Amino acid sequence: MIKVLLLSFFIFFVSSCSSTFSQSDCINADWKVQGYKDATEGKVLADYADYLPMCQKVNVSPDQTRYEQGYLSGVNDYCTKENGLKKGSKGGGYDKSCPTTFEYYLAFLEGAKAFKEAQERHVLNNLTRPKPDVTDQTGQAGGHVQY
């Protein structure tokens, strides 16, 4: 369990480092592409505001209209039943970009339920698996070796 948590933290840390938006990105950004990318990464439309302080430092105004166009296109392409089921069945978190009115939501819940049931079966199997008979050097079960 600890290994899974550490691996999850590492993946989250690496992915958050790789998605850093820089001042040069502000200058070179295609805001429609950025909006699409953010939607398919599960970000909410309000996250657009996160770009403003960075871009103001280099006197760039992000194109909100193009960003929103890309974002909505990304939501339509990404928030599918298939992606919801896939994300839920892998134990991933719900992508906030996908409205609960989309089929993504119900599929995500179905996948998350299946994931949880699989985890519970795994735990139950481990708890009910016959334990090997452990004997010490004297041949007595559970005994202690004396020197």
PDB file of N, CA and C in Angstrom, residues 36-127:
ATOM      1  N   TYR A  36      -7.985  23.706 -25.323  1.00  0.00           N
ATOM      2  CA  TYR A  36      -8.270  22.298 -25.621  1.00  0.00           C
ATOM      3  C   TYR A  36      -7.464  21.390 -24.695  1.00  0.00           C
ATOM      4  N   LYS A  37      -6.182  21.686 -24.568  1.00  0.00           N
ATOM      5  CA  LYS A  37      -5.287  20.888 -23.716  1.00  0.00           C
ATOM      6  C   LYS A  37      -5.769  20.891 -22.269  1.00  0.00           C
ATOM      7  N   ASP A  38      -6.139  22.047 -21.762  1.00  0.00           N
ATOM      8  CA  ASP A  38      -6.600  22.143 -20.378  1.00  0.00           C
ATOM      9  C   ASP A  38      -7.879  21.338 -20.161  1.00  0.00           C
ATOM     10  N   ALA A  39      -8.791  21.380 -21.108  1.00  0.00           N
ATOM     11  CA  ALA A  39     -10.042  20.618 -20.979  1.00  0.00           C
ATOM     12  C   ALA A  39      -9.758  19.125 -20.932  1.00  0.00           C
ATOM     13  N   THR A  40      -8.836  18.669 -21.765  1.00  0.00           N
ATOM     14  CA  THR A  40      -8.542  17.230 -21.810  1.00  0.00           C
ATOM     15  C   THR A  40      -7.665  16.780 -20.647  1.00  0.00           C
ATOM     16  N   GLU A  41      -7.163  17.721 -19.864  1.00  0.00           N
ATOM     17  CA  GLU A  41      -6.415  17.392 -18.647  1.00  0.00           C
ATOM     18  C   GLU A  41      -7.295  17.518 -17.406  1.00  0.00           C
ATOM     19  N   GLY A  42      -8.587  17.795 -17.615  1.00  0.00           N
ATOM     20  CA  GLY A  42      -9.519  17.839 -16.498  1.00  0.00           C
ATOM     21  C   GLY A  42      -9.598  19.162 -15.771  1.00  0.00           C
ATOM     22  N   LYS A  43      -9.002  20.196 -16.299  1.00  0.00           N
ATOM     23  CA  LYS A  43      -9.055  21.499 -15.635  1.00  0.00           C
ATOM     24  C   LYS A  43     -10.418  22.142 -15.869  1.00  0.00           C
ATOM     25  N   VAL A  44     -10.758  23.089 -15.019  1.00  0.00           N
ATOM     26  CA  VAL A  44     -12.022  23.812 -15.169  1.00  0.00           C
ATOM     27  C   VAL A  44     -11.772  25.086 -15.972  1.00  0.00           C
ATOM     28  N   LEU A  45     -12.840  25.601 -16.584  1.00  0.00           N
ATOM     29  CA  LEU A  45     -12.724  26.786 -17.426  1.00  0.00           C
ATOM     30  C   LEU A  45     -12.174  27.980 -16.649  1.00  0.00           C
ATOM     31  N   ALA A  46     -12.503  28.069 -15.386  1.00  0.00           N
ATOM     32  CA  ALA A  46     -12.024  29.179 -14.546  1.00  0.00           C
ATOM     33  C   ALA A  46     -10.502  29.166 -14.386  1.00  0.00           C
ATOM     34  N   ASP A  47      -9.847  28.041 -14.679  1.00  0.00           N
ATOM     35  CA  ASP A  47      -8.384  27.976 -14.583  1.00  0.00           C
ATOM     36  C   ASP A  47      -7.705  28.896 -15.593  1.00  0.00           C
ATOM     37  N   TYR A  48      -8.464  29.388 -16.561  1.00  0.00           N
ATOM     38  CA  TYR A  48      -7.935  30.373 -17.518  1.00  0.00           C
ATOM     39  C   TYR A  48      -7.305  31.541 -16.759  1.00  0.00           C
ATOM     40  N   ALA A  49      -7.908  31.939 -15.659  1.00  0.00           N
ATOM     41  CA  ALA A  49      -7.431  33.084 -14.883  1.00  0.00           C
ATOM     42  C   ALA A  49      -6.012  32.865 -14.354  1.00  0.00           C
ATOM     43  N   ASP A  50      -5.585  31.616 -14.240  1.00  0.00           N
ATOM     44  CA  ASP A  50      -4.228  31.333 -13.754  1.00  0.00           C
ATOM     45  C   ASP A  50      -3.152  31.852 -14.706  1.00  0.00           C
ATOM     46  N   TYR A  51      -3.503  32.015 -15.963  1.00  0.00           N
ATOM     47  CA  TYR A  51      -2.527  32.491 -16.950  1.00  0.00           C
ATOM     48  C   TYR A  51      -2.320  34.005 -16.894  1.00  0.00           C
ATOM     49  N   LEU A  52      -3.284  34.715 -16.382  1.00  0.00           N
ATOM     50  CA  LEU A  52      -3.232  36.184 -16.422  1.00  0.00           C
ATOM     51  C   LEU A  52      -2.014  36.784 -15.720  1.00  0.00           C
ATOM     52  N   PRO A  53      -1.717  36.428 -14.471  1.00  0.00           N
ATOM     53  CA  PRO A  53      -0.563  37.058 -13.813  1.00  0.00           C
ATOM     54  C   PRO A  53       0.763  36.787 -14.541  1.00  0.00           C
ATOM     55  N   MET A  54       0.946  35.559 -14.998  1.00  0.00           N
ATOM     56  CA  MET A  54       2.182  35.197 -15.691  1.00  0.00           C
ATOM     57  C   MET A  54       2.314  35.995 -16.991  1.00  0.00           C
ATOM     58  N   CYS A  55       1.239  36.073 -17.729  1.00  0.00           N
ATOM     59  CA  CYS A  55       1.292  36.743 -19.033  1.00  0.00           C
ATOM     60  C   CYS A  55       1.373  38.262 -18.904  1.00  0.00           C
ATOM     61  N   GLN A  56       0.805  38.811 -17.848  1.00  0.00           N
ATOM     62  CA  GLN A  56       0.895  40.254 -17.639  1.00  0.00           C
ATOM     63  C   GLN A  56       2.340  40.696 -17.418  1.00  0.00           C
ATOM     64  N   LYS A  57       3.159  39.808 -16.876  1.00  0.00           N
ATOM     65  CA  LYS A  57       4.567  40.131 -16.646  1.00  0.00           C
ATOM     66  C   LYS A  57       5.312  40.389 -17.951  1.00  0.00           C
ATOM     67  N   VAL A  58       4.814  39.823 -19.055  1.00  0.00           N
ATOM     68  CA  VAL A  58       5.457  40.018 -20.359  1.00  0.00           C
ATOM     69  C   VAL A  58       4.532  40.787 -21.305  1.00  0.00           C
ATOM     70  N   ASN A  59       3.581  41.518 -20.709  1.00  0.00           N
ATOM     71  CA  ASN A  59       2.650  42.364 -21.455  1.00  0.00           C
ATOM     72  C   ASN A  59       1.871  41.617 -22.538  1.00  0.00           C
ATOM     73  N   VAL A  60       1.412  40.436 -22.194  1.00  0.00           N
ATOM     74  CA  VAL A  60       0.598  39.644 -23.116  1.00  0.00           C
ATOM     75  C   VAL A  60      -0.772  39.447 -22.486  1.00  0.00           C
ATOM     76  N   SER A  61      -1.802  39.644 -23.289  1.00  0.00           N
ATOM     77  CA  SER A  61      -3.158  39.372 -22.835  1.00  0.00           C
ATOM     78  C   SER A  61      -3.628  38.082 -23.494  1.00  0.00           C
ATOM     79  N   PRO A  62      -3.829  37.033 -22.712  1.00  0.00           N
ATOM     80  CA  PRO A  62      -4.319  35.781 -23.285  1.00  0.00           C
ATOM     81  C   PRO A  62      -5.660  36.005 -23.991  1.00  0.00           C
ATOM     82  N   ASP A  63      -5.849  35.345 -25.117  1.00  0.00           N
ATOM     83  CA  ASP A  63      -7.074  35.484 -25.896  1.00  0.00           C
ATOM     84  C   ASP A  63      -8.147  34.571 -25.301  1.00  0.00           C
ATOM     85  N   GLN A  64      -8.989  35.159 -24.465  1.00  0.00           N
ATOM     86  CA  GLN A  64      -9.990  34.381 -23.749  1.00  0.00           C
ATOM     87  C   GLN A  64     -11.003  33.736 -24.689  1.00  0.00           C
ATOM     88  N   THR A  65     -11.374  34.416 -25.755  1.00  0.00           N
ATOM     89  CA  THR A  65     -12.353  33.865 -26.696  1.00  0.00           C
ATOM     90  C   THR A  65     -11.807  32.599 -27.353  1.00  0.00           C
ATOM     91  N   ARG A  66     -10.577  32.667 -27.827  1.00  0.00           N
ATOM     92  CA  ARG A  66      -9.979  31.482 -28.461  1.00  0.00           C
ATOM     93  C   ARG A  66      -9.749  30.371 -27.432  1.00  0.00           C
ATOM     94  N   TYR A  67      -9.362  30.746 -26.225  1.00  0.00           N
ATOM     95  CA  TYR A  67      -9.172  29.763 -25.166  1.00  0.00           C
ATOM     96  C   TYR A  67     -10.486  29.019 -24.908  1.00  0.00           C
ATOM     97  N   GLU A  68     -11.576  29.762 -24.761  1.00  0.00           N
ATOM     98  CA  GLU A  68     -12.875  29.139 -24.498  1.00  0.00           C
ATOM     99  C   GLU A  68     -13.322  28.257 -25.657  1.00  0.00           C
ATOM    100  N   GLN A  69     -13.048  28.685 -26.892  1.00  0.00           N
ATOM    101  CA  GLN A  69     -13.394  27.848 -28.054  1.00  0.00           C
ATOM    102  C   GLN A  69     -12.656  26.513 -27.988  1.00  0.00           C
ATOM    103  N   GLY A  70     -11.365  26.565 -27.705  1.00  0.00           N
ATOM    104  CA  GLY A  70     -10.568  25.347 -27.595  1.00  0.00           C
ATOM    105  C   GLY A  70     -11.007  24.493 -26.425  1.00  0.00           C
ATOM    106  N   TYR A  71     -11.332  25.149 -25.324  1.00  0.00           N
ATOM    107  CA  TYR A  71     -11.760  24.435 -24.132  1.00  0.00           C
ATOM    108  C   TYR A  71     -13.045  23.650 -24.403  1.00  0.00           C
ATOM    109  N   LEU A  72     -14.017  24.313 -24.989  1.00  0.00           N
ATOM    110  CA  LEU A  72     -15.299  23.639 -25.272  1.00  0.00           C
ATOM    111  C   LEU A  72     -15.117  22.496 -26.266  1.00  0.00           C
ATOM    112  N   SER A  73     -14.246  22.692 -27.223  1.00  0.00           N
ATOM    113  CA  SER A  73     -13.944  21.616 -28.176  1.00  0.00           C
ATOM    114  C   SER A  73     -13.293  20.439 -27.450  1.00  0.00           C
ATOM    115  N   GLY A  74     -12.394  20.731 -26.538  1.00  0.00           N
ATOM    116  CA  GLY A  74     -11.735  19.692 -25.750  1.00  0.00           C
ATOM    117  C   GLY A  74     -12.709  18.927 -24.879  1.00  0.00           C
ATOM    118  N   VAL A  75     -13.646  19.639 -24.266  1.00  0.00           N
ATOM    119  CA  VAL A  75     -14.668  18.998 -23.435  1.00  0.00           C
ATOM    120  C   VAL A  75     -15.490  18.031 -24.287  1.00  0.00           C
ATOM    121  N   ASN A  76     -15.912  18.483 -25.459  1.00  0.00           N
ATOM    122  CA  ASN A  76     -16.723  17.632 -26.340  1.00  0.00           C
ATOM    123  C   ASN A  76     -15.963  16.397 -26.805  1.00  0.00           C
ATOM    124  N   ASP A  77     -14.681  16.550 -27.066  1.00  0.00           N
ATOM    125  CA  ASP A  77     -13.881  15.413 -27.533  1.00  0.00           C
ATOM    126  C   ASP A  77     -13.475  14.475 -26.402  1.00  0.00           C
ATOM    127  N   TYR A  78     -13.211  15.027 -25.241  1.00  0.00           N
ATOM    128  CA  TYR A  78     -12.651  14.244 -24.141  1.00  0.00           C
ATOM    129  C   TYR A  78     -13.702  13.606 -23.238  1.00  0.00           C
ATOM    130  N   CYS A  79     -14.766  14.303 -22.966  1.00  0.00           N
ATOM    131  CA  CYS A  79     -15.747  13.848 -21.973  1.00  0.00           C
ATOM    132  C   CYS A  79     -16.695  12.811 -22.570  1.00  0.00           C
ATOM    133  N   THR A  80     -16.129  11.698 -22.979  1.00  0.00           N
ATOM    134  CA  THR A  80     -16.896  10.620 -23.585  1.00  0.00           C
ATOM    135  C   THR A  80     -17.142   9.507 -22.577  1.00  0.00           C
ATOM    136  N   LYS A  81     -18.065   8.663 -22.905  1.00  0.00           N
ATOM    137  CA  LYS A  81     -18.369   7.509 -22.061  1.00  0.00           C
ATOM    138  C   LYS A  81     -17.128   6.633 -21.907  1.00  0.00           C
ATOM    139  N   GLU A  82     -16.411   6.412 -23.000  1.00  0.00           N
ATOM    140  CA  GLU A  82     -15.215   5.564 -22.973  1.00  0.00           C
ATOM    141  C   GLU A  82     -14.153   6.111 -22.034  1.00  0.00           C
ATOM    142  N   ASN A  83     -13.898   7.408 -22.114  1.00  0.00           N
ATOM    143  CA  ASN A  83     -12.884   8.007 -21.241  1.00  0.00           C
ATOM    144  C   ASN A  83     -13.313   7.998 -19.776  1.00  0.00           C
ATOM    145  N   GLY A  84     -14.596   8.201 -19.518  1.00  0.00           N
ATOM    146  CA  GLY A  84     -15.093   8.160 -18.149  1.00  0.00           C
ATOM    147  C   GLY A  84     -14.924   6.782 -17.532  1.00  0.00           C
ATOM    148  N   LEU A  85     -15.281   5.757 -18.294  1.00  0.00           N
ATOM    149  CA  LEU A  85     -15.153   4.381 -17.810  1.00  0.00           C
ATOM    150  C   LEU A  85     -13.687   4.032 -17.569  1.00  0.00           C
ATOM    151  N   LYS A  86     -12.836   4.439 -18.504  1.00  0.00           N
ATOM    152  CA  LYS A  86     -11.399   4.163 -18.388  1.00  0.00           C
ATOM    153  C   LYS A  86     -10.804   4.843 -17.155  1.00  0.00           C
ATOM    154  N   LYS A  87     -11.127   6.096 -16.971  1.00  0.00           N
ATOM    155  CA  LYS A  87     -10.572   6.857 -15.832  1.00  0.00           C
ATOM    156  C   LYS A  87     -11.070   6.284 -14.502  1.00  0.00           C
ATOM    157  N   GLY A  88     -12.357   5.980 -14.423  1.00  0.00           N
ATOM    158  CA  GLY A  88     -12.912   5.438 -13.191  1.00  0.00           C
ATOM    159  C   GLY A  88     -12.390   4.056 -12.872  1.00  0.00           C
ATOM    160  N   SER A  89     -12.250   3.204 -13.882  1.00  0.00           N
ATOM    161  CA  SER A  89     -11.824   1.826 -13.635  1.00  0.00           C
ATOM    162  C   SER A  89     -10.344   1.729 -13.285  1.00  0.00           C
ATOM    163  N   LYS A  90      -9.596   2.791 -13.514  1.00  0.00           N
ATOM    164  CA  LYS A  90      -8.186   2.816 -13.124  1.00  0.00           C
ATOM    165  C   LYS A  90      -7.987   3.485 -11.767  1.00  0.00           C
ATOM    166  N   GLY A  91      -9.092   3.916 -11.159  1.00  0.00           N
ATOM    167  CA  GLY A  91      -8.994   4.542  -9.842  1.00  0.00           C
ATOM    168  C   GLY A  91      -8.624   6.004  -9.904  1.00  0.00           C
ATOM    169  N   GLY A  92      -8.716   6.602 -11.070  1.00  0.00           N
ATOM    170  CA  GLY A  92      -8.365   8.010 -11.213  1.00  0.00           C
ATOM    171  C   GLY A  92      -9.446   8.922 -10.656  1.00  0.00           C
ATOM    172  N   GLY A  93      -9.096  10.171 -10.485  1.00  0.00           N
ATOM    173  CA  GLY A  93     -10.052  11.161  -9.994  1.00  0.00           C
ATOM    174  C   GLY A  93     -10.946  11.663 -11.112  1.00  0.00           C
ATOM    175  N   TYR A  94     -12.058  12.232 -10.727  1.00  0.00           N
ATOM    176  CA  TYR A  94     -13.020  12.761 -11.689  1.00  0.00           C
ATOM    177  C   TYR A  94     -12.452  14.021 -12.338  1.00  0.00           C
ATOM    178  N   ASP A  95     -12.516  14.090 -13.649  1.00  0.00           N
ATOM    179  CA  ASP A  95     -12.047  15.277 -14.367  1.00  0.00           C
ATOM    180  C   ASP A  95     -13.088  16.383 -14.249  1.00  0.00           C
ATOM    181  N   LYS A  96     -12.713  17.460 -13.608  1.00  0.00           N
ATOM    182  CA  LYS A  96     -13.638  18.551 -13.344  1.00  0.00           C
ATOM    183  C   LYS A  96     -14.130  19.228 -14.620  1.00  0.00           C
ATOM    184  N   SER A  97     -13.399  19.066 -15.706  1.00  0.00           N
ATOM    185  CA  SER A  97     -13.810  19.692 -16.953  1.00  0.00           C
ATOM    186  C   SER A  97     -15.049  19.032 -17.540  1.00  0.00           C
ATOM    187  N   CYS A  98     -15.349  17.816 -17.126  1.00  0.00           N
ATOM    188  CA  CYS A  98     -16.479  17.078 -17.688  1.00  0.00           C
ATOM    189  C   CYS A  98     -17.733  17.311 -16.854  1.00  0.00           C
ATOM    190  N   PRO A  99     -18.717  17.977 -17.438  1.00  0.00           N
ATOM    191  CA  PRO A  99     -19.958  18.231 -16.700  1.00  0.00           C
ATOM    192  C   PRO A  99     -20.656  16.921 -16.328  1.00  0.00           C
ATOM    193  N   THR A 100     -21.382  16.946 -15.239  1.00  0.00           N
ATOM    194  CA  THR A 100     -22.093  15.745 -14.803  1.00  0.00           C
ATOM    195  C   THR A 100     -23.259  15.415 -15.722  1.00  0.00           C
ATOM    196  N   THR A 101     -23.587  16.298 -16.632  1.00  0.00           N
ATOM    197  CA  THR A 101     -24.646  16.025 -17.597  1.00  0.00           C
ATOM    198  C   THR A 101     -24.138  15.194 -18.774  1.00  0.00           C
ATOM    199  N   PHE A 102     -22.841  15.043 -18.896  1.00  0.00           N
ATOM    200  CA  PHE A 102     -22.266  14.248 -19.977  1.00  0.00           C
ATOM    201  C   PHE A 102     -22.266  12.777 -19.594  1.00  0.00           C
ATOM    202  N   GLU A 103     -22.262  11.907 -20.590  1.00  0.00           N
ATOM    203  CA  GLU A 103     -22.228  10.462 -20.345  1.00  0.00           C
ATOM    204  C   GLU A 103     -20.928  10.046 -19.658  1.00  0.00           C
ATOM    205  N   TYR A 104     -19.918  10.887 -19.735  1.00  0.00           N
ATOM    206  CA  TYR A 104     -18.653  10.650 -19.045  1.00  0.00           C
ATOM    207  C   TYR A 104     -18.898  10.388 -17.561  1.00  0.00           C
ATOM    208  N   TYR A 105     -19.742  11.195 -16.959  1.00  0.00           N
ATOM    209  CA  TYR A 105     -19.976  11.134 -15.514  1.00  0.00           C
ATOM    210  C   TYR A 105     -20.510   9.769 -15.085  1.00  0.00           C
ATOM    211  N   LEU A 106     -21.565   9.294 -15.737  1.00  0.00           N
ATOM    212  CA  LEU A 106     -22.147   8.000 -15.364  1.00  0.00           C
ATOM    213  C   LEU A 106     -21.165   6.861 -15.613  1.00  0.00           C
ATOM    214  N   ALA A 107     -20.429   6.943 -16.703  1.00  0.00           N
ATOM    215  CA  ALA A 107     -19.435   5.914 -17.001  1.00  0.00           C
ATOM    216  C   ALA A 107     -18.308   5.958 -15.977  1.00  0.00           C
ATOM    217  N   PHE A 108     -17.899   7.147 -15.563  1.00  0.00           N
ATOM    218  CA  PHE A 108     -16.869   7.283 -14.542  1.00  0.00           C
ATOM    219  C   PHE A 108     -17.325   6.613 -13.240  1.00  0.00           C
ATOM    220  N   LEU A 109     -18.566   6.878 -12.839  1.00  0.00           N
ATOM    221  CA  LEU A 109     -19.094   6.274 -11.611  1.00  0.00           C
ATOM    222  C   LEU A 109     -19.125   4.750 -11.719  1.00  0.00           C
ATOM    223  N   GLU A 110     -19.511   4.248 -12.876  1.00  0.00           N
ATOM    224  CA  GLU A 110     -19.532   2.798 -13.105  1.00  0.00           C
ATOM    225  C   GLU A 110     -18.119   2.215 -12.991  1.00  0.00           C
ATOM    226  N   GLY A 111     -17.164   2.870 -13.630  1.00  0.00           N
ATOM    227  CA  GLY A 111     -15.776   2.413 -13.572  1.00  0.00           C
ATOM    228  C   GLY A 111     -15.212   2.495 -12.166  1.00  0.00           C
ATOM    229  N   ALA A 112     -15.515   3.576 -11.449  1.00  0.00           N
ATOM    230  CA  ALA A 112     -15.022   3.744 -10.079  1.00  0.00           C
ATOM    231  C   ALA A 112     -15.597   2.669  -9.160  1.00  0.00           C
ATOM    232  N   LYS A 113     -16.852   2.319  -9.377  1.00  0.00           N
ATOM    233  CA  LYS A 113     -17.476   1.257  -8.575  1.00  0.00           C
ATOM    234  C   LYS A 113     -16.779  -0.074  -8.836  1.00  0.00           C
ATOM    235  N   ALA A 114     -16.518  -0.366 -10.106  1.00  0.00           N
ATOM    236  CA  ALA A 114     -15.826  -1.612 -10.456  1.00  0.00           C
ATOM    237  C   ALA A 114     -14.421  -1.633  -9.861  1.00  0.00           C
ATOM    238  N   PHE A 115     -13.731  -0.506  -9.890  1.00  0.00           N
ATOM    239  CA  PHE A 115     -12.386  -0.409  -9.310  1.00  0.00           C
ATOM    240  C   PHE A 115     -12.426  -0.690  -7.805  1.00  0.00           C
ATOM    241  N   LYS A 116     -13.371  -0.071  -7.124  1.00  0.00           N
ATOM    242  CA  LYS A 116     -13.497  -0.255  -5.675  1.00  0.00           C
ATOM    243  C   LYS A 116     -13.818  -1.713  -5.342  1.00  0.00           C
ATOM    244  N   GLU A 117     -14.713  -2.319  -6.106  1.00  0.00           N
ATOM    245  CA  GLU A 117     -15.066  -3.722  -5.865  1.00  0.00           C
ATOM    246  C   GLU A 117     -13.862  -4.636  -6.091  1.00  0.00           C
ATOM    247  N   ALA A 118     -13.071  -4.340  -7.106  1.00  0.00           N
ATOM    248  CA  ALA A 118     -11.870  -5.143  -7.371  1.00  0.00           C
ATOM    249  C   ALA A 118     -10.875  -5.016  -6.222  1.00  0.00           C
ATOM    250  N   GLN A 119     -10.719  -3.810  -5.695  1.00  0.00           N
ATOM    251  CA  GLN A 119      -9.825  -3.607  -4.550  1.00  0.00           C
ATOM    252  C   GLN A 119     -10.324  -4.382  -3.332  1.00  0.00           C
ATOM    253  N   GLU A 120     -11.617  -4.338  -3.098  1.00  0.00           N
ATOM    254  CA  GLU A 120     -12.185  -5.041  -1.950  1.00  0.00           C
ATOM    255  C   GLU A 120     -12.017  -6.555  -2.101  1.00  0.00           C
ATOM    256  N   ARG A 121     -12.203  -7.074  -3.318  1.00  0.00           N
ATOM    257  CA  ARG A 121     -11.988  -8.507  -3.561  1.00  0.00           C
ATOM    258  C   ARG A 121     -10.545  -8.886  -3.286  1.00  0.00           C
ATOM    259  N   HIS A 122      -9.637  -8.044  -3.707  1.00  0.00           N
ATOM    260  CA  HIS A 122      -8.211  -8.297  -3.488  1.00  0.00           C
ATOM    261  C   HIS A 122      -7.901  -8.368  -1.991  1.00  0.00           C
ATOM    262  N   VAL A 123      -8.414  -7.425  -1.248  1.00  0.00           N
ATOM    263  CA  VAL A 123      -8.189  -7.401   0.205  1.00  0.00           C
ATOM    264  C   VAL A 123      -8.805  -8.642   0.845  1.00  0.00           C
ATOM    265  N   LEU A 124     -10.033  -8.969   0.450  1.00  0.00           N
ATOM    266  CA  LEU A 124     -10.698 -10.149   1.001  1.00  0.00           C
ATOM    267  C   LEU A 124      -9.926 -11.415   0.687  1.00  0.00           C
ATOM    268  N   ASN A 125      -9.442 -11.535  -0.533  1.00  0.00           N
ATOM    269  CA  ASN A 125      -8.648 -12.710  -0.909  1.00  0.00           C
ATOM    270  C   ASN A 125      -7.395 -12.827  -0.054  1.00  0.00           C
ATOM    271  N   ASN A 126      -6.754 -11.707   0.196  1.00  0.00           N
ATOM    272  CA  ASN A 126      -5.553 -11.730   1.039  1.00  0.00           C
ATOM    273  C   ASN A 126      -5.872 -12.108   2.472  1.00  0.00           C
ATOM    274  N   LEU A 127      -7.014 -11.688   2.969  1.00  0.00           N
ATOM    275  CA  LEU A 127      -7.389 -11.989   4.349  1.00  0.00           C
ATOM    276  C   LEU A 127      -7.835 -13.434   4.531  1.00  0.00           C
TER     277      LEU A 127
END
